[in-house]
PDB file of C-alpha atoms in Angstrom:
ATOM      1  CA  ASN A  80      20.903 -91.630 111.948  1.00 63.00           C
ATOM      2  CA  ALA A  81      18.641 -92.620 114.819  1.00 75.00           C
ATOM      3  CA  GLY A  82      21.478 -92.334 117.382  1.00 92.00           C
ATOM      4  CA  VAL A  83      20.902 -94.496 120.451  1.00 95.00           C
ATOM      5  CA  THR A  84      17.519 -96.200 120.561  1.00 96.00           C
ATOM      6  CA  GLN A  85      16.382 -97.571 123.861  1.00 96.00           C
ATOM      7  CA  THR A  86      13.190 -99.526 124.472  1.00 95.00           C
ATOM      8  CA  PRO A  87      10.838 -99.598 126.226  1.00 96.00           C
ATOM      9  CA  LYS A  88      10.390 -96.100 127.680  1.00 95.00           C
ATOM     10  CA  PHE A  89       8.316 -97.316 130.606  1.00 96.00           C
ATOM     11  CA  GLN A  90       7.913-100.720 132.223  1.00 97.00           C
ATOM     12  CA  VAL A  91       6.245-102.117 135.313  1.00 97.00           C
ATOM     13  CA  LEU A  92       7.402-105.502 136.532  1.00 97.00           C
ATOM     14  CA  LYS A  93       6.384-107.756 139.358  1.00 97.00           C
ATOM     15  CA  THR A  94       9.011-108.934 141.780  1.00 98.00           C
ATOM     16  CA  GLY A  95      10.738-112.008 140.409  1.00 97.00           C
ATOM     17  CA  GLN A  96       9.925-111.354 136.760  1.00 97.00           C
ATOM     18  CA  SER A  97      12.676-111.094 134.201  1.00 96.00           C
ATOM     19  CA  MET A  98      12.957-108.744 131.273  1.00 96.00           C
ATOM     20  CA  THR A  99      15.382-107.296 128.743  1.00 97.00           C
ATOM     21  CA  LEU A 100      15.974-103.621 128.082  1.00 98.00           C
ATOM     22  CA  GLN A 101      16.985-103.110 124.490  1.00 97.00           C
ATOM     23  CA  CYS A 102      19.653-100.702 123.283  1.00 97.00           C
ATOM     24  CA  ALA A 103      20.782-100.168 119.709  1.00 97.00           C
ATOM     25  CA  GLN A 104      23.053 -97.582 118.113  1.00 96.00           C
ATOM     26  CA  ASP A 105      23.677 -96.885 114.451  1.00 94.00           C
ATOM     27  CA  MET A 106      26.841 -94.797 114.795  1.00 92.00           C
ATOM     28  CA  ASN A 107      29.322 -97.700 114.749  1.00 91.00           C
ATOM     29  CA  HIS A 108      30.447 -96.813 118.258  1.00 91.00           C
ATOM     30  CA  GLU A 109      32.761 -99.238 119.997  1.00 91.00           C
ATOM     31  CA  TYR A 110      31.900 -98.286 123.552  1.00 92.00           C
ATOM     32  CA  MET A 111      28.470 -98.994 124.977  1.00 94.00           C
ATOM     33  CA  SER A 112      27.328 -98.873 128.564  1.00 95.00           C
ATOM     34  CA  TRP A 113      24.330 -99.058 130.865  1.00 97.00           C
ATOM     35  CA  TYR A 114      23.642 -96.710 133.765  1.00 98.00           C
ATOM     36  CA  ARG A 115      20.954 -96.444 136.356  1.00 98.00           C
ATOM     37  CA  GLN A 116      19.805 -93.114 137.745  1.00 97.00           C
ATOM     38  CA  ASP A 117      18.497 -92.850 141.281  1.00 94.00           C
ATOM     39  CA  PRO A 118      17.556 -89.660 143.140  1.00 87.00           C
ATOM     40  CA  GLY A 119      20.534 -88.011 144.804  1.00 85.00           C
ATOM     41  CA  MET A 120      22.996 -90.523 143.357  1.00 86.00           C
ATOM     42  CA  GLY A 121      23.541 -89.381 139.812  1.00 91.00           C
ATOM     43  CA  LEU A 122      24.070 -92.060 137.177  1.00 95.00           C
ATOM     44  CA  ARG A 123      25.906 -95.202 138.167  1.00 96.00           C
ATOM     45  CA  LEU A 124      27.536 -97.624 135.766  1.00 96.00           C
ATOM     46  CA  ILE A 125      26.023-101.115 135.633  1.00 97.00           C
ATOM     47  CA  HIS A 126      27.900-102.820 132.780  1.00 97.00           C
ATOM     48  CA  TYR A 127      29.912-101.676 129.818  1.00 94.00           C
ATOM     49  CA  SER A 128      31.428-103.007 126.607  1.00 94.00           C
ATOM     50  CA  VAL A 129      34.450-101.931 124.588  1.00 90.00           C
ATOM     51  CA  GLY A 130      33.454-103.926 121.530  1.00 91.00           C
ATOM     52  CA  ALA A 131      31.523-106.919 120.260  1.00 93.00           C
ATOM     53  CA  GLY A 132      32.117-109.944 122.467  1.00 94.00           C
ATOM     54  CA  ILE A 133      33.705-107.924 125.299  1.00 94.00           C
ATOM     55  CA  THR A 134      31.819-106.844 128.410  1.00 95.00           C
ATOM     56  CA  ASP A 135      32.770-105.909 131.934  1.00 94.00           C
ATOM     57  CA  GLN A 136      31.134-104.965 135.194  1.00 95.00           C
ATOM     58  CA  GLY A 137      30.628-101.455 136.420  1.00 93.00           C
ATOM     59  CA  GLU A 138      29.855-100.114 139.861  1.00 92.00           C
ATOM     60  CA  VAL A 139      26.467-101.793 140.410  1.00 96.00           C
ATOM     61  CA  PRO A 140      26.322-105.018 138.334  1.00 96.00           C
ATOM     62  CA  ASN A 141      24.444-107.351 140.689  1.00 96.00           C
ATOM     63  CA  GLY A 142      21.134-108.570 139.319  1.00 96.00           C
ATOM     64  CA  TYR A 143      21.938-107.621 135.726  1.00 97.00           C
ATOM     65  CA  ASN A 144      23.430-109.438 132.751  1.00 97.00           C
ATOM     66  CA  VAL A 145      24.666-108.106 129.430  1.00 97.00           C
ATOM     67  CA  SER A 146      26.021-109.461 126.194  1.00 96.00           C
ATOM     68  CA  ARG A 147      27.363-107.822 123.042  1.00 96.00           C
ATOM     69  CA  SER A 148      27.080-110.059 120.031  1.00 96.00           C
ATOM     70  CA  THR A 149      27.117-107.178 117.539  1.00 96.00           C
ATOM     71  CA  THR A 150      28.549-103.661 117.490  1.00 95.00           C
ATOM     72  CA  GLU A 151      25.052-102.204 117.287  1.00 96.00           C
ATOM     73  CA  ASP A 152      23.218-103.922 120.140  1.00 97.00           C
ATOM     74  CA  PHE A 153      23.800-104.062 123.881  1.00 98.00           C
ATOM     75  CA  PRO A 154      20.784-105.480 125.767  1.00 98.00           C
ATOM     76  CA  LEU A 155      20.497-105.392 129.552  1.00 98.00           C
ATOM     77  CA  ARG A 156      18.785-108.340 131.225  1.00 98.00           C
ATOM     78  CA  LEU A 157      17.170-108.254 134.629  1.00 96.00           C
ATOM     79  CA  LEU A 158      17.253-111.819 135.843  1.00 92.00           C
ATOM     80  CA  SER A 159      14.781-111.668 138.719  1.00 96.00           C
ATOM     81  CA  ALA A 160      13.446-108.184 139.283  1.00 96.00           C
ATOM     82  CA  ALA A 161      13.531-106.713 142.790  1.00 97.00           C
ATOM     83  CA  PRO A 162      12.017-103.462 144.124  1.00 97.00           C
ATOM     84  CA  SER A 163      15.582-102.157 144.578  1.00 96.00           C
ATOM     85  CA  GLN A 164      15.904-102.184 140.791  1.00 97.00           C
ATOM     86  CA  THR A 165      13.210 -99.545 140.448  1.00 97.00           C
ATOM     87  CA  SER A 166      15.102 -96.806 138.652  1.00 97.00           C
ATOM     88  CA  VAL A 167      15.625 -94.976 135.389  1.00 97.00           C
ATOM     89  CA  TYR A 168      17.992 -96.805 133.065  1.00 98.00           C
ATOM     90  CA  PHE A 169      20.133 -95.217 130.368  1.00 98.00           C
ATOM     91  CA  CYS A 170      22.103 -96.771 127.582  1.00 97.00           C
ATOM     92  CA  ALA A 171      25.011 -94.782 126.146  1.00 95.00           C
ATOM     93  CA  SER A 172      27.528 -95.191 123.357  1.00 94.00           C
ATOM     94  CA  SER A 173      30.695 -93.399 122.304  1.00 90.00           C
ATOM     95  CA  TYR A 174      33.676 -93.590 119.988  1.00 83.00           C
ATOM     96  CA  ARG A 175      37.120 -94.794 120.841  1.00 70.00           C
ATOM     97  CA  PRO A 176      39.315 -92.727 121.411  1.00 60.00           C
ATOM     98  CA  THR A 177      37.484 -91.117 124.233  1.00 60.00           C
ATOM     99  CA  SER A 178      37.627 -87.435 123.534  1.00 63.00           C
ATOM    100  CA  GLY A 179      34.136 -87.553 122.125  1.00 71.00           C
ATOM    101  CA  GLU A 180      30.913 -87.273 123.979  1.00 82.00           C
ATOM    102  CA  ALA A 181      28.724 -90.158 125.029  1.00 89.00           C
ATOM    103  CA  PHE A 182      25.369 -90.318 123.304  1.00 92.00           C
ATOM    104  CA  PHE A 183      22.470 -91.398 125.468  1.00 95.00           C
ATOM    105  CA  GLY A 184      19.210 -93.142 124.804  1.00 96.00           C
ATOM    106  CA  GLN A 185      15.988 -91.613 126.074  1.00 95.00           C
ATOM    107  CA  GLY A 186      15.944 -93.738 129.203  1.00 95.00           C
ATOM    108  CA  THR A 187      13.630 -96.412 130.579  1.00 96.00           C
ATOM    109  CA  ARG A 188      11.643 -95.799 133.727  1.00 96.00           C
ATOM    110  CA  LEU A 189      11.339 -99.193 135.400  1.00 97.00           C
ATOM    111  CA  THR A 190       9.097 -99.844 138.375  1.00 97.00           C
ATOM    112  CA  VAL A 191       9.249-103.150 140.218  1.00 97.00           C
ATOM    113  CA  VAL A 192       6.245-103.840 142.441  1.00 97.00           C
TER     114      VAL A 192
ATOM    115  CA  ALA B  95      38.668 -94.857 143.500  1.00 77.00           C
ATOM    116  CA  GLN B  96      37.652 -92.147 141.095  1.00 86.00           C
ATOM    117  CA  THR B  97      34.812 -90.024 142.367  1.00 93.00           C
ATOM    118  CA  VAL B  98      32.924 -86.924 141.324  1.00 96.00           C
ATOM    119  CA  THR B  99      31.230 -84.653 143.833  1.00 97.00           C
ATOM    120  CA  GLN B 100      28.627 -81.987 143.246  1.00 97.00           C
ATOM    121  CA  SER B 101      28.016 -80.342 146.587  1.00 95.00           C
ATOM    122  CA  GLN B 102      25.049 -78.196 145.539  1.00 96.00           C
ATOM    123  CA  PRO B 103      21.871 -80.292 145.264  1.00 96.00           C
ATOM    124  CA  GLU B 104      19.853 -77.229 144.207  1.00 97.00           C
ATOM    125  CA  MET B 105      20.640 -73.785 142.861  1.00 97.00           C
ATOM    126  CA  SER B 106      18.505 -70.932 141.660  1.00 97.00           C
ATOM    127  CA  VAL B 107      19.243 -67.933 139.483  1.00 98.00           C
ATOM    128  CA  GLN B 108      17.313 -64.974 138.214  1.00 98.00           C
ATOM    129  CA  GLU B 109      16.719 -64.850 134.484  1.00 97.00           C
ATOM    130  CA  ALA B 110      19.554 -63.008 132.682  1.00 97.00           C
ATOM    131  CA  GLU B 111      21.886 -63.417 135.656  1.00 98.00           C
ATOM    132  CA  THR B 112      24.971 -65.617 135.977  1.00 98.00           C
ATOM    133  CA  VAL B 113      25.239 -68.784 138.014  1.00 98.00           C
ATOM    134  CA  THR B 114      28.115 -71.153 138.750  1.00 98.00           C
ATOM    135  CA  LEU B 115      27.713 -74.849 139.459  1.00 98.00           C
ATOM    136  CA  SER B 116      30.507 -76.575 141.350  1.00 98.00           C
ATOM    137  CA  CYS B 117      32.139 -79.920 140.712  1.00 98.00           C
ATOM    138  CA  THR B 118      35.175 -81.586 142.208  1.00 98.00           C
ATOM    139  CA  TYR B 119      36.672 -84.931 141.314  1.00 97.00           C
ATOM    140  CA  ASP B 120      39.278 -87.289 142.592  1.00 96.00           C
ATOM    141  CA  THR B 121      41.655 -89.225 140.384  1.00 93.00           C
ATOM    142  CA  SER B 122      45.283 -90.256 140.167  1.00 91.00           C
ATOM    143  CA  GLU B 123      45.178 -90.188 136.369  1.00 89.00           C
ATOM    144  CA  SER B 124      46.803 -87.387 134.412  1.00 87.00           C
ATOM    145  CA  ASP B 125      44.892 -87.910 131.162  1.00 88.00           C
ATOM    146  CA  TYR B 126      41.110 -87.739 131.269  1.00 92.00           C
ATOM    147  CA  TYR B 127      38.067 -85.824 130.124  1.00 93.00           C
ATOM    148  CA  LEU B 128      35.429 -83.854 131.954  1.00 95.00           C
ATOM    149  CA  PHE B 129      31.890 -83.124 130.872  1.00 95.00           C
ATOM    150  CA  TRP B 130      28.810 -81.240 131.941  1.00 97.00           C
ATOM    151  CA  TYR B 131      25.509 -82.818 130.918  1.00 97.00           C
ATOM    152  CA  LYS B 132      22.084 -81.203 131.139  1.00 97.00           C
ATOM    153  CA  GLN B 133      18.986 -83.264 131.877  1.00 97.00           C
ATOM    154  CA  PRO B 134      15.694 -81.398 131.361  1.00 96.00           C
ATOM    155  CA  PRO B 135      12.380 -82.857 132.514  1.00 93.00           C
ATOM    156  CA  SER B 136      12.241 -84.831 129.262  1.00 92.00           C
ATOM    157  CA  ARG B 137      14.998 -87.005 130.788  1.00 93.00           C
ATOM    158  CA  GLN B 138      17.223 -86.670 127.727  1.00 94.00           C
ATOM    159  CA  MET B 139      20.938 -86.312 128.530  1.00 95.00           C
ATOM    160  CA  ILE B 140      22.380 -83.385 126.601  1.00 95.00           C
ATOM    161  CA  LEU B 141      26.067 -82.554 126.441  1.00 94.00           C
ATOM    162  CA  VAL B 142      26.681 -78.955 127.491  1.00 96.00           C
ATOM    163  CA  ILE B 143      30.449 -78.710 127.398  1.00 96.00           C
ATOM    164  CA  ARG B 144      33.581 -80.845 127.522  1.00 94.00           C
ATOM    165  CA  GLN B 145      37.159 -80.288 128.710  1.00 94.00           C
ATOM    166  CA  GLU B 146      40.255 -82.296 127.907  1.00 91.00           C
ATOM    167  CA  ALA B 147      42.563 -82.476 130.914  1.00 91.00           C
ATOM    168  CA  TYR B 148      45.670 -81.840 128.819  1.00 90.00           C
ATOM    169  CA  LYS B 149      44.295 -78.487 127.637  1.00 89.00           C
ATOM    170  CA  GLN B 150      45.009 -75.563 129.914  1.00 87.00           C
ATOM    171  CA  GLN B 151      42.492 -73.303 128.199  1.00 93.00           C
ATOM    172  CA  ASN B 152      39.017 -73.373 129.678  1.00 95.00           C
ATOM    173  CA  ALA B 153      36.313 -74.602 127.323  1.00 94.00           C
ATOM    174  CA  THR B 154      33.543 -72.238 126.230  1.00 95.00           C
ATOM    175  CA  GLU B 155      30.303 -72.906 124.381  1.00 93.00           C
ATOM    176  CA  ASN B 156      28.253 -69.764 123.839  1.00 96.00           C
ATOM    177  CA  ARG B 157      26.795 -68.822 127.271  1.00 97.00           C
ATOM    178  CA  PHE B 158      28.435 -71.792 128.972  1.00 98.00           C
ATOM    179  CA  SER B 159      32.012 -71.815 130.184  1.00 97.00           C
ATOM    180  CA  VAL B 160      34.057 -73.821 132.636  1.00 97.00           C
ATOM    181  CA  ASN B 161      36.703 -73.023 135.201  1.00 97.00           C
ATOM    182  CA  PHE B 162      39.039 -76.004 135.080  1.00 97.00           C
ATOM    183  CA  GLN B 163      41.565 -76.147 137.888  1.00 96.00           C
ATOM    184  CA  LYS B 164      43.525 -79.361 137.331  1.00 94.00           C
ATOM    185  CA  ALA B 165      45.705 -79.150 140.421  1.00 94.00           C
ATOM    186  CA  ALA B 166      42.690 -78.507 142.623  1.00 95.00           C
ATOM    187  CA  LYS B 167      40.634 -81.117 140.705  1.00 96.00           C
ATOM    188  CA  SER B 168      37.840 -78.641 140.257  1.00 97.00           C
ATOM    189  CA  PHE B 169      35.575 -78.212 137.232  1.00 97.00           C
ATOM    190  CA  SER B 170      32.862 -75.592 137.679  1.00 98.00           C
ATOM    191  CA  LEU B 171      30.267 -74.582 135.092  1.00 98.00           C
ATOM    192  CA  LYS B 172      29.319 -70.954 134.592  1.00 98.00           C
ATOM    193  CA  ILE B 173      26.067 -70.107 132.851  1.00 98.00           C
ATOM    194  CA  SER B 174      25.831 -66.494 131.734  1.00 98.00           C
ATOM    195  CA  ASP B 175      22.639 -64.657 130.816  1.00 98.00           C
ATOM    196  CA  SER B 176      20.536 -67.476 132.241  1.00 98.00           C
ATOM    197  CA  GLN B 177      17.403 -68.368 130.333  1.00 97.00           C
ATOM    198  CA  LEU B 178      14.240 -70.158 131.402  1.00 97.00           C
ATOM    199  CA  GLY B 179      15.245 -73.053 129.169  1.00 97.00           C
ATOM    200  CA  ASP B 180      18.379 -73.588 131.244  1.00 98.00           C
ATOM    201  CA  ALA B 181      16.271 -74.951 134.080  1.00 98.00           C
ATOM    202  CA  ALA B 182      17.276 -78.597 134.413  1.00 97.00           C
ATOM    203  CA  MET B 183      19.403 -81.005 136.364  1.00 97.00           C
ATOM    204  CA  TYR B 184      23.110 -80.682 135.575  1.00 98.00           C
ATOM    205  CA  PHE B 185      25.568 -83.513 135.930  1.00 97.00           C
ATOM    206  CA  CYS B 186      29.318 -83.275 136.069  1.00 97.00           C
ATOM    207  CA  ALA B 187      31.051 -86.355 134.660  1.00 96.00           C
ATOM    208  CA  TYR B 188      34.596 -87.672 134.545  1.00 95.00           C
ATOM    209  CA  ARG B 189      35.906 -90.043 131.923  1.00 91.00           C
ATOM    210  CA  PRO B 190      39.278 -91.755 132.200  1.00 86.00           C
ATOM    211  CA  SER B 191      41.340 -91.863 129.049  1.00 82.00           C
ATOM    212  CA  ASN B 192      40.930 -94.931 126.809  1.00 75.00           C
ATOM    213  CA  THR B 193      37.692 -96.034 128.407  1.00 79.00           C
ATOM    214  CA  GLY B 194      34.053 -95.400 127.653  1.00 80.00           C
ATOM    215  CA  LYS B 195      33.134 -95.330 131.330  1.00 88.00           C
ATOM    216  CA  LEU B 196      31.663 -92.160 132.754  1.00 92.00           C
ATOM    217  CA  ILE B 197      31.649 -91.374 136.462  1.00 94.00           C
ATOM    218  CA  PHE B 198      28.914 -88.943 137.398  1.00 95.00           C
ATOM    219  CA  GLY B 199      28.347 -86.545 140.225  1.00 96.00           C
ATOM    220  CA  GLN B 200      25.102 -86.502 142.154  1.00 95.00           C
ATOM    221  CA  GLY B 201      23.623 -83.714 140.070  1.00 96.00           C
ATOM    222  CA  THR B 202      22.529 -80.124 140.694  1.00 97.00           C
ATOM    223  CA  THR B 203      18.983 -78.999 140.009  1.00 97.00           C
ATOM    224  CA  LEU B 204      18.991 -75.485 138.569  1.00 98.00           C
ATOM    225  CA  GLN B 205      15.903 -73.323 138.867  1.00 98.00           C
ATOM    226  CA  VAL B 206      15.650 -70.189 136.736  1.00 98.00           C
ATOM    227  CA  LYS B 207      13.310 -67.517 138.075  1.00 97.00           C
ATOM    228  CA  PRO B 208      11.590 -65.116 135.654  1.00 95.00           C
TER     229      PRO B 208
END
């Protein structure tokens, strides 16, 4: 099992560019989510999914899109990158019911210049 | 709104000593889960310990234990016999029942002095 695979690990974007952060899990987890980590603010939820075809917004969804066409994949799209989106991004997955832990990808450090 | 607060941005402990990291949360739910995650410089999020709200007994994992006070909405982490490898950022997280959403605290950076 690879667990949660997140790519790329590092990315530099210019303001206005778009890109997709990839996230894949091979544990057949129903729940998947995206977080961003900023200094002094912990991890904040961007979008999440409870299963294929079902997504919902988290705390900080503006500027990001997601889709979940399969159980395994949950990509995060930045539509038009802004310097405020400079952050470390984490994808996570977990089983339903929720007593289990969330498994995290290795994170993507994104810099928007 | 559900919130998690870690009021100690930084803590330090001498190697082999004991340290306690604080966490409080706010929720109107009665069924939920609480976690402590460790994030070393590698950035990887590592589960340290978990607590189910319906369990009165405090969770323990080797040198790590929690003090779960449900009425006070407090969930502190105690690290005994601290080791250099414990140096990391620690996040407290709350998870409502029947959802995969985690709500994190701001994090506490733990320094372990040799």
